[in-house]
PDB file of C-alpha atoms in Angstrom:
ATOM      1  CA  MET S   1      26.473 -56.864  67.258  1.00  0.00           C
ATOM      2  CA  LYS S   2      23.421 -56.841  64.925  1.00  0.00           C
ATOM      3  CA  LYS S   3      23.330 -52.968  65.832  1.00  0.00           C
ATOM      4  CA  ILE S   4      26.458 -52.480  65.067  1.00  0.00           C
ATOM      5  CA  ILE S   5      26.061 -54.110  61.604  1.00  0.00           C
ATOM      6  CA  TYR S   6      23.191 -52.334  60.754  1.00  0.00           C
ATOM      7  CA  LEU S   7      25.208 -48.668  61.826  1.00  0.00           C
ATOM      8  CA  PHE S   8      27.887 -49.516  59.502  1.00  0.00           C
ATOM      9  CA  THR S   9      25.836 -50.659  57.051  1.00  0.00           C
ATOM     10  CA  LEU S  10      23.605 -47.516  56.887  1.00  0.00           C
ATOM     11  CA  LEU S  11      26.555 -44.915  57.319  1.00  0.00           C
ATOM     12  CA  PRO S  12      27.599 -45.163  53.323  1.00  0.00           C
ATOM     13  CA  ILE S  13      23.674 -44.880  52.499  1.00  0.00           C
ATOM     14  CA  MET S  14      23.005 -41.488  54.848  1.00  0.00           C
ATOM     15  CA  GLY S  15      26.397 -40.239  53.000  1.00  0.00           C
ATOM     16  CA  PHE S  16      25.574 -41.165  49.740  1.00  0.00           C
ATOM     17  CA  CYS S  17      21.843 -38.917  50.368  1.00  0.00           C
ATOM     18  CA  GLN S  18      23.401 -36.523  51.950  1.00  0.00           C
ATOM     19  CA  ASP S  19      25.733 -35.818  49.668  1.00  0.00           C
ATOM     20  CA  ASN S  20      23.171 -35.688  46.871  1.00  0.00           C
ATOM     21  CA  TYR S  21      20.781 -33.719  48.913  1.00  0.00           C
ATOM     22  CA  THR S  22      23.732 -30.964  49.081  1.00  0.00           C
ATOM     23  CA  ASP S  23      24.088 -31.095  45.066  1.00  0.00           C
ATOM     24  CA  TYR S  24      20.790 -30.944  44.926  1.00  0.00           C
ATOM     25  CA  ASN S  25      20.235 -27.645  47.132  1.00  0.00           C
ATOM     26  CA  LYS S  26      23.095 -26.233  44.748  1.00  0.00           C
ATOM     27  CA  ILE S  27      21.072 -26.767  41.516  1.00  0.00           C
ATOM     28  CA  ILE S  28      17.775 -25.458  42.856  1.00  0.00           C
ATOM     29  CA  SER S  29      20.322 -22.257  44.003  1.00  0.00           C
ATOM     30  CA  GLU S  30      21.833 -21.642  40.795  1.00  0.00           C
ATOM     31  CA  ILE S  31      17.981 -22.357  38.822  1.00  0.00           C
ATOM     32  CA  LYS S  32      16.878 -19.459  41.000  1.00  0.00           C
ATOM     33  CA  LEU S  33      20.049 -17.325  40.307  1.00  0.00           C
ATOM     34  CA  LEU S  34      19.241 -17.166  36.568  1.00  0.00           C
ATOM     35  CA  GLU S  35      15.949 -17.223  37.085  1.00  0.00           C
ATOM     36  CA  GLY S  36      16.294 -13.954  38.708  1.00  0.00           C
ATOM     37  CA  ASP S  37      18.668 -12.958  35.960  1.00  0.00           C
ATOM     38  CA  ASP S  38      15.989 -13.522  33.292  1.00  0.00           C
ATOM     39  CA  ASP S  39      13.009 -12.203  35.314  1.00  0.00           C
ATOM     40  CA  LYS S  40      14.867  -9.365  35.256  1.00  0.00           C
ATOM     41  CA  GLU S  41      15.614  -9.164  31.712  1.00  0.00           C
ATOM     42  CA  LYS S  42      11.874  -9.835  31.387  1.00  0.00           C
ATOM     43  CA  LYS S  43      10.940  -7.131  33.195  1.00  0.00           C
ATOM     44  CA  LYS S  44      12.838  -4.742  30.624  1.00  0.00           C
ATOM     45  CA  VAL S  45       8.985  -5.080  28.085  1.00  0.00           C
ATOM     46  CA  HIS S  46       7.571  -1.690  27.848  1.00  0.00           C
ATOM     47  CA  ARG S  47       9.780   0.986  26.065  1.00  0.00           C
ATOM     48  CA  ILE S  48       9.030   4.600  24.614  1.00  0.00           C
ATOM     49  CA  GLU S  49      11.292   5.756  21.840  1.00  0.00           C
ATOM     50  CA  ILE S  50      11.308   8.625  20.164  1.00  0.00           C
ATOM     51  CA  GLY S  51      13.640  10.042  16.851  1.00  0.00           C
ATOM     52  CA  LEU S  52      14.696  12.319  13.695  1.00  0.00           C
ATOM     53  CA  ASN S  53      14.125  10.313  10.652  1.00  0.00           C
ATOM     54  CA  GLY S  54      14.690  11.161   6.616  1.00  0.00           C
ATOM     55  CA  GLY S  55      15.600  10.313   3.331  1.00  0.00           C
ATOM     56  CA  PHE S  56      13.830   9.906  -0.246  1.00  0.00           C
ATOM     57  CA  ASN S  57      11.598   8.467  -2.304  1.00  0.00           C
ATOM     58  CA  PHE S  58      10.582   7.455  -5.507  1.00  0.00           C
ATOM     59  CA  ALA S  59       7.033   8.725  -6.134  1.00  0.00           C
ATOM     60  CA  GLU S  60       4.210   7.807  -9.059  1.00  0.00           C
ATOM     61  CA  ILE S  61       1.009   8.019  -9.667  1.00  0.00           C
ATOM     62  CA  SER S  62      -1.103   5.041 -10.642  1.00  0.00           C
ATOM     63  CA  GLN S  63      -4.128   5.862 -13.306  1.00  0.00           C
ATOM     64  CA  ASN S  64      -6.918   3.855 -14.302  1.00  0.00           C
ATOM     65  CA  VAL S  65      -8.951   4.865 -17.203  1.00  0.00           C
ATOM     66  CA  LEU S  66     -11.528   2.892 -18.368  1.00  0.00           C
ATOM     67  CA  ASN S  67     -10.293  -0.304 -16.743  1.00  0.00           C
ATOM     68  CA  GLN S  68      -7.114   0.130 -17.858  1.00  0.00           C
ATOM     69  CA  ASP S  69      -4.479   0.563 -15.807  1.00  0.00           C
ATOM     70  CA  TYR S  70      -1.200   3.114 -16.155  1.00  0.00           C
ATOM     71  CA  THR S  71       1.728   4.373 -14.679  1.00  0.00           C
ATOM     72  CA  LEU S  72       2.660   8.200 -14.668  1.00  0.00           C
ATOM     73  CA  ASN S  73       7.038   7.869 -14.710  1.00  0.00           C
ATOM     74  CA  SER S  74       8.394   7.984 -10.966  1.00  0.00           C
ATOM     75  CA  LYS S  75       9.840  11.128  -9.279  1.00  0.00           C
ATOM     76  CA  LEU S  76      12.472  11.740  -6.653  1.00  0.00           C
ATOM     77  CA  GLY S  77      11.669  13.039  -3.824  1.00  0.00           C
ATOM     78  CA  THR S  78      12.577  13.822  -0.023  1.00  0.00           C
ATOM     79  CA  LEU S  79      10.445  12.667   3.216  1.00  0.00           C
ATOM     80  CA  TYR S  80      11.621  14.177   7.142  1.00  0.00           C
ATOM     81  CA  GLY S  81       9.640  14.242  10.275  1.00  0.00           C
ATOM     82  CA  GLY S  82       9.917  12.342  13.569  1.00  0.00           C
ATOM     83  CA  THR S  83       9.313   8.798  15.384  1.00  0.00           C
ATOM     84  CA  PHE S  84       7.463   7.298  17.823  1.00  0.00           C
ATOM     85  CA  ILE S  85       8.058   4.135  18.763  1.00  0.00           C
ATOM     86  CA  TYR S  86       6.077   2.020  21.410  1.00  0.00           C
ATOM     87  CA  ASN S  87       7.761  -1.371  21.975  1.00  0.00           C
ATOM     88  CA  PHE S  88       5.417  -4.553  23.796  1.00  0.00           C
ATOM     89  CA  ASN S  89       8.897  -6.755  24.235  1.00  0.00           C
ATOM     90  CA  ARG S  90      12.096  -7.056  22.091  1.00  0.00           C
ATOM     91  CA  PHE S  91      10.280  -8.521  19.430  1.00  0.00           C
ATOM     92  CA  LEU S  92       7.308  -6.538  18.677  1.00  0.00           C
ATOM     93  CA  CYS S  93       6.208  -2.829  18.219  1.00  0.00           C
ATOM     94  CA  ILE S  94       4.059  -0.175  16.995  1.00  0.00           C
ATOM     95  CA  LYS S  95       5.731   2.290  14.883  1.00  0.00           C
ATOM     96  CA  GLY S  96       4.563   5.620  13.887  1.00  0.00           C
ATOM     97  CA  ASP S  97       6.277   8.162  11.195  1.00  0.00           C
ATOM     98  CA  PHE S  98       4.910  11.593  11.123  1.00  0.00           C
ATOM     99  CA  ASP S  99       6.409  13.174   7.888  1.00  0.00           C
ATOM    100  CA  ILE S 100       6.982  15.585   5.215  1.00  0.00           C
ATOM    101  CA  ALA S 101       6.876  13.747   2.231  1.00  0.00           C
ATOM    102  CA  SER S 102       6.775  14.969  -1.558  1.00  0.00           C
ATOM    103  CA  LYS S 103       5.180  12.824  -3.813  1.00  0.00           C
ATOM    104  CA  GLY S 104       3.553  12.828  -7.803  1.00  0.00           C
ATOM    105  CA  PHE S 105       5.369  12.145 -10.958  1.00  0.00           C
ATOM    106  CA  GLU S 106       7.526  13.320 -13.728  1.00  0.00           C
ATOM    107  CA  MET S 107       6.979  12.598 -17.646  1.00  0.00           C
ATOM    108  CA  SER S 108       9.820  13.458 -20.221  1.00  0.00           C
ATOM    109  CA  ASN S 109       9.293  15.338 -23.933  1.00  0.00           C
ATOM    110  CA  ILE S 110       6.000  15.712 -24.261  1.00  0.00           C
ATOM    111  CA  GLU S 111       3.619  18.228 -26.047  1.00  0.00           C
ATOM    112  CA  LEU S 112       0.713  20.078 -23.551  1.00  0.00           C
ATOM    113  CA  ASP S 113      -1.278  23.289 -24.169  1.00  0.00           C
ATOM    114  CA  GLY S 114       0.901  26.105 -22.373  1.00  0.00           C
ATOM    115  CA  LEU S 115       1.099  29.900 -22.498  1.00  0.00           C
ATOM    116  CA  ARG S 116       4.514  31.369 -23.974  1.00  0.00           C
ATOM    117  CA  ASP S 117       5.326  35.090 -23.801  1.00  0.00           C
ATOM    118  CA  GLY S 118       1.227  35.408 -22.705  1.00  0.00           C
ATOM    119  CA  VAL S 119      -0.019  33.669 -25.996  1.00  0.00           C
ATOM    120  CA  ASP S 120      -1.455  30.243 -25.979  1.00  0.00           C
ATOM    121  CA  ALA S 121       0.903  27.666 -27.525  1.00  0.00           C
ATOM    122  CA  VAL S 122       1.857  23.815 -27.625  1.00  0.00           C
ATOM    123  CA  ILE S 123       4.711  23.449 -26.121  1.00  0.00           C
ATOM    124  CA  LYS S 124       7.117  20.488 -25.612  1.00  0.00           C
ATOM    125  CA  GLY S 125       9.281  19.373 -23.008  1.00  0.00           C
ATOM    126  CA  ASP S 126       9.020  17.895 -19.558  1.00  0.00           C
ATOM    127  CA  VAL S 127       6.573  17.734 -16.902  1.00  0.00           C
ATOM    128  CA  LYS S 128       7.003  17.242 -13.036  1.00  0.00           C
ATOM    129  CA  GLN S 129       3.866  17.343 -10.855  1.00  0.00           C
ATOM    130  CA  MET S 130       4.641  17.759  -6.971  1.00  0.00           C
ATOM    131  CA  ILE S 131       2.299  16.557  -4.363  1.00  0.00           C
ATOM    132  CA  ASN S 132       3.323  17.599  -0.568  1.00  0.00           C
ATOM    133  CA  TYR S 133       1.741  15.353   1.730  1.00  0.00           C
ATOM    134  CA  PHE S 134       1.787  15.110   5.815  1.00  0.00           C
ATOM    135  CA  ASP S 135       2.469  11.457   5.864  1.00  0.00           C
ATOM    136  CA  ILE S 136       1.820   9.443   8.737  1.00  0.00           C
ATOM    137  CA  PRO S 137       2.541   5.567   7.935  1.00  0.00           C
ATOM    138  CA  ALA S 138       1.631   3.411  11.666  1.00  0.00           C
ATOM    139  CA  PHE S 139       3.139  -0.122  11.554  1.00  0.00           C
ATOM    140  CA  PHE S 140       3.788  -3.075  13.120  1.00  0.00           C
ATOM    141  CA  HIS S 141       7.583  -3.555  13.063  1.00  0.00           C
ATOM    142  CA  LEU S 142       8.484  -6.970  13.833  1.00  0.00           C
ATOM    143  CA  GLY S 143      11.814  -7.390  14.407  1.00  0.00           C
ATOM    144  CA  PHE S 144      14.632 -10.153  15.051  1.00  0.00           C
ATOM    145  CA  GLY S 145      18.105 -10.082  16.988  1.00  0.00           C
ATOM    146  CA  LYS S 146      19.474  -8.448  19.809  1.00  0.00           C
ATOM    147  CA  LYS S 147      21.573  -5.662  19.081  1.00  0.00           C
ATOM    148  CA  LEU S 148      21.506  -5.726  15.217  1.00  0.00           C
ATOM    149  CA  LYS S 149      17.624  -6.253  14.288  1.00  0.00           C
ATOM    150  CA  PHE S 150      16.206  -7.255  11.115  1.00  0.00           C
ATOM    151  CA  ASP S 151      12.952  -6.029  10.610  1.00  0.00           C
ATOM    152  CA  ILE S 152       9.481  -6.596   9.175  1.00  0.00           C
ATOM    153  CA  ASN S 153       6.531  -3.896   8.990  1.00  0.00           C
ATOM    154  CA  PHE S 154       3.217  -3.558   7.985  1.00  0.00           C
ATOM    155  CA  GLY S 155       0.519  -1.567   8.226  1.00  0.00           C
ATOM    156  CA  PRO S 156      -1.784   1.800   7.155  1.00  0.00           C
ATOM    157  CA  TYR S 157      -0.846   4.864   6.575  1.00  0.00           C
ATOM    158  CA  MET S 158      -2.726   8.337   6.190  1.00  0.00           C
ATOM    159  CA  ALA S 159      -1.604  11.568   4.526  1.00  0.00           C
ATOM    160  CA  PHE S 160      -2.944  15.233   4.553  1.00  0.00           C
ATOM    161  CA  LEU S 161      -2.555  17.261   1.691  1.00  0.00           C
ATOM    162  CA  LEU S 162      -0.343  20.270   2.179  1.00  0.00           C
ATOM    163  CA  LYS S 163       0.149  21.455  -1.493  1.00  0.00           C
ATOM    164  CA  ASN S 164      -0.127  20.795  -4.984  1.00  0.00           C
ATOM    165  CA  ARG S 165       1.589  22.179  -8.232  1.00  0.00           C
ATOM    166  CA  SER S 166       2.630  21.391 -11.424  1.00  0.00           C
ATOM    167  CA  GLN S 167       5.751  22.530 -13.455  1.00  0.00           C
ATOM    168  CA  LEU S 168       6.647  22.734 -17.329  1.00  0.00           C
ATOM    169  CA  ILE S 169       9.939  23.122 -18.388  1.00  0.00           C
ATOM    170  CA  ASP S 170      10.471  23.301 -22.183  1.00  0.00           C
ATOM    171  CA  VAL S 171      12.782  22.311 -24.390  1.00  0.00           C
ATOM    172  CA  ASP S 172      14.967  25.379 -23.849  1.00  0.00           C
ATOM    173  CA  GLY S 173      14.795  24.894 -19.900  1.00  0.00           C
ATOM    174  CA  ASN S 174      12.321  27.724 -19.078  1.00  0.00           C
ATOM    175  CA  GLN S 175       9.518  27.333 -16.659  1.00  0.00           C
ATOM    176  CA  VAL S 176       5.931  27.964 -18.821  1.00  0.00           C
ATOM    177  CA  GLU S 177       2.478  27.649 -17.495  1.00  0.00           C
ATOM    178  CA  ILE S 178       0.763  24.835 -18.131  1.00  0.00           C
ATOM    179  CA  THR S 179      -3.187  25.009 -19.331  1.00  0.00           C
ATOM    180  CA  ASP S 180      -3.717  21.630 -20.111  1.00  0.00           C
ATOM    181  CA  ASN S 181      -5.969  20.198 -17.104  1.00  0.00           C
ATOM    182  CA  ALA S 182      -4.901  16.867 -17.914  1.00  0.00           C
ATOM    183  CA  PHE S 183      -1.599  17.202 -15.510  1.00  0.00           C
ATOM    184  CA  ASP S 184      -2.263  20.118 -13.567  1.00  0.00           C
ATOM    185  CA  PHE S 185      -4.612  18.570 -10.989  1.00  0.00           C
ATOM    186  CA  SER S 186      -5.817  21.748  -8.966  1.00  0.00           C
ATOM    187  CA  VAL S 187      -5.929  21.596  -5.279  1.00  0.00           C
ATOM    188  CA  ASP S 188      -9.590  22.413  -5.535  1.00  0.00           C
ATOM    189  CA  ASN S 189     -10.035  18.909  -7.588  1.00  0.00           C
ATOM    190  CA  LEU S 190      -7.360  16.716  -5.611  1.00  0.00           C
ATOM    191  CA  ASP S 191      -8.819  14.654  -2.442  1.00  0.00           C
ATOM    192  CA  LYS S 192      -7.272  16.555   0.601  1.00  0.00           C
ATOM    193  CA  ILE S 193      -6.653  12.893   2.299  1.00  0.00           C
ATOM    194  CA  ASP S 194      -4.942  10.182   0.991  1.00  0.00           C
ATOM    195  CA  TRP S 195      -4.576   6.475   2.722  1.00  0.00           C
ATOM    196  CA  GLY S 196      -3.362   2.921   1.838  1.00  0.00           C
ATOM    197  CA  TRP S 197      -1.427   0.053   3.270  1.00  0.00           C
ATOM    198  CA  VAL S 198       2.686   0.061   3.757  1.00  0.00           C
ATOM    199  CA  GLY S 199       4.917  -2.591   4.359  1.00  0.00           C
ATOM    200  CA  GLY S 200       8.918  -3.512   3.970  1.00  0.00           C
ATOM    201  CA  ALA S 201      11.420  -4.549   5.723  1.00  0.00           C
ATOM    202  CA  GLY S 202      14.546  -2.827   7.482  1.00  0.00           C
ATOM    203  CA  ILE S 203      17.358  -2.850   9.796  1.00  0.00           C
ATOM    204  CA  ASP S 204      18.320  -1.483  13.540  1.00  0.00           C
ATOM    205  CA  TYR S 205      21.376  -1.334  15.466  1.00  0.00           C
ATOM    206  CA  HIS S 206      21.370  -0.314  19.191  1.00  0.00           C
ATOM    207  CA  LEU S 207      24.727   1.671  19.989  1.00  0.00           C
ATOM    208  CA  THR S 208      23.942   2.165  23.677  1.00  0.00           C
ATOM    209  CA  GLU S 209      20.942   0.782  25.762  1.00  0.00           C
ATOM    210  CA  LYS S 210      18.863   4.166  25.178  1.00  0.00           C
ATOM    211  CA  ILE S 211      20.353   5.279  21.586  1.00  0.00           C
ATOM    212  CA  SER S 212      19.555   2.901  18.209  1.00  0.00           C
ATOM    213  CA  ILE S 213      19.681   3.839  14.395  1.00  0.00           C
ATOM    214  CA  GLY S 214      17.841   2.250  11.562  1.00  0.00           C
ATOM    215  CA  PHE S 215      16.906   2.040   8.311  1.00  0.00           C
ATOM    216  CA  ASP S 216      13.874   1.224   6.514  1.00  0.00           C
ATOM    217  CA  PHE S 217      12.775   0.558   3.194  1.00  0.00           C
ATOM    218  CA  LEU S 218       8.679   1.030   2.855  1.00  0.00           C
ATOM    219  CA  ILE S 219       6.413   0.756  -0.004  1.00  0.00           C
ATOM    220  CA  GLU S 220       3.195   2.759   0.298  1.00  0.00           C
ATOM    221  CA  GLN S 221       0.141   2.027  -1.955  1.00  0.00           C
ATOM    222  CA  GLY S 222      -2.582   4.258  -1.946  1.00  0.00           C
ATOM    223  CA  GLN S 223      -5.929   2.943  -2.419  1.00  0.00           C
ATOM    224  CA  LYS S 224      -7.790   6.291  -2.291  1.00  0.00           C
ATOM    225  CA  VAL S 225      -8.922   7.683  -5.433  1.00  0.00           C
ATOM    226  CA  LEU S 226      -7.415  11.328  -5.558  1.00  0.00           C
ATOM    227  CA  ASN S 227      -9.708  12.523  -7.996  1.00  0.00           C
ATOM    228  CA  GLY S 228     -11.940  10.811 -10.872  1.00  0.00           C
ATOM    229  CA  GLY S 229     -13.774  11.283 -14.003  1.00  0.00           C
ATOM    230  CA  SER S 230     -14.704   9.900 -17.145  1.00  0.00           C
ATOM    231  CA  THR S 231     -11.733  12.401 -19.014  1.00  0.00           C
ATOM    232  CA  PHE S 232      -8.824  11.166 -17.269  1.00  0.00           C
ATOM    233  CA  GLY S 233      -9.426   8.339 -14.928  1.00  0.00           C
ATOM    234  CA  ASP S 234      -8.607   7.855 -11.386  1.00  0.00           C
ATOM    235  CA  PHE S 235      -5.348   8.518  -9.629  1.00  0.00           C
ATOM    236  CA  LYS S 236      -3.859   6.952  -7.128  1.00  0.00           C
ATOM    237  CA  ASN S 237      -0.421   7.714  -4.987  1.00  0.00           C
ATOM    238  CA  ARG S 238       1.986   4.859  -4.889  1.00  0.00           C
ATOM    239  CA  SER S 239       5.794   5.063  -3.097  1.00  0.00           C
ATOM    240  CA  GLN S 240       9.224   3.791  -2.415  1.00  0.00           C
ATOM    241  CA  ASP S 241      10.595   5.107   0.502  1.00  0.00           C
ATOM    242  CA  PHE S 242      14.023   4.673   1.877  1.00  0.00           C
ATOM    243  CA  ASP S 243      13.887   5.860   5.248  1.00  0.00           C
ATOM    244  CA  PHE S 244      17.070   6.367   7.739  1.00  0.00           C
ATOM    245  CA  GLY S 245      16.578   7.578  11.639  1.00  0.00           C
ATOM    246  CA  VAL S 246      17.910   8.141  14.956  1.00  0.00           C
ATOM    247  CA  ASN S 247      15.861   7.055  17.762  1.00  0.00           C
ATOM    248  CA  PHE S 248      16.155   7.686  21.672  1.00  0.00           C
ATOM    249  CA  LEU S 249      14.960   5.672  24.863  1.00  0.00           C
ATOM    250  CA  LEU S 250      12.270   8.177  26.396  1.00  0.00           C
ATOM    251  CA  VAL S 251      10.763   5.703  29.233  1.00  0.00           C
ATOM    252  CA  GLU S 252      11.257   2.147  30.224  1.00  0.00           C
ATOM    253  CA  LYS S 253       8.621   0.549  32.511  1.00  0.00           C
ATOM    254  CA  LYS S 254       9.230  -2.378  34.168  1.00  0.00           C
ATOM    255  CA  SER S 255       6.923  -5.004  33.922  1.00  0.00           C
ATOM    256  CA  LYS S 256       5.999  -8.733  33.989  1.00  0.00           C
ATOM    257  CA  LYS S 257       6.761 -10.122  30.271  1.00  0.00           C
ATOM    258  CA  LEU S 258       3.269 -10.554  28.595  1.00  0.00           C
ATOM    259  CA  PHE S 259       4.061 -12.971  26.268  1.00  0.00           C
TER     260      PHE S 259
END
């Protein structure tokens, strides 16, 4: 009789435990399923993208004469080239642009020594200093978001001089030769290599899994003195770049998440 009583007492407890055991197995299965999906996403970590970019900039020359800083008026220029991106994960990547960029400055309504009809003369007009570089900003690209990402950019840049030329337009709209070396930086006197820091922000939008478009606003601040001397002071490049681009997925390596 006691055995029968014990049996009826244990049956509900066993049933309760069995029900909880079944539910627990379901929970474990669901967790594993979710972890499997998450791992699948986490494996898409290392991505290499290449792209094309182009845009415009406002370039200027910062001048230091006897420890006094001056800024020569900004000049509207262009930039265009290619892009290489290495993604560590969906937040952090290293981005490098390989651009042909025009820099320099403009000054309006000034008097300079020049030649008019082969004769030395003081000419009043507008000066434009055009300096072309092979510009390579390489920076960390930190993005927040998924399909639409907001980015922060920071890093160094290096630029190699391609061409340097000055232009003087007189009040009649005619181009004349400049003889005042204060504004005609000869290629021989201008350093062939420029370097400095770059920083800014941007937006990326993924059209598909393999194609994205983006915009970066970058400020390049030169640290290298382009030329120097007590007469005209020290000159450094500075520019504000508005850069648009389209990027294509080249390689995607599946591996475990780094961090």
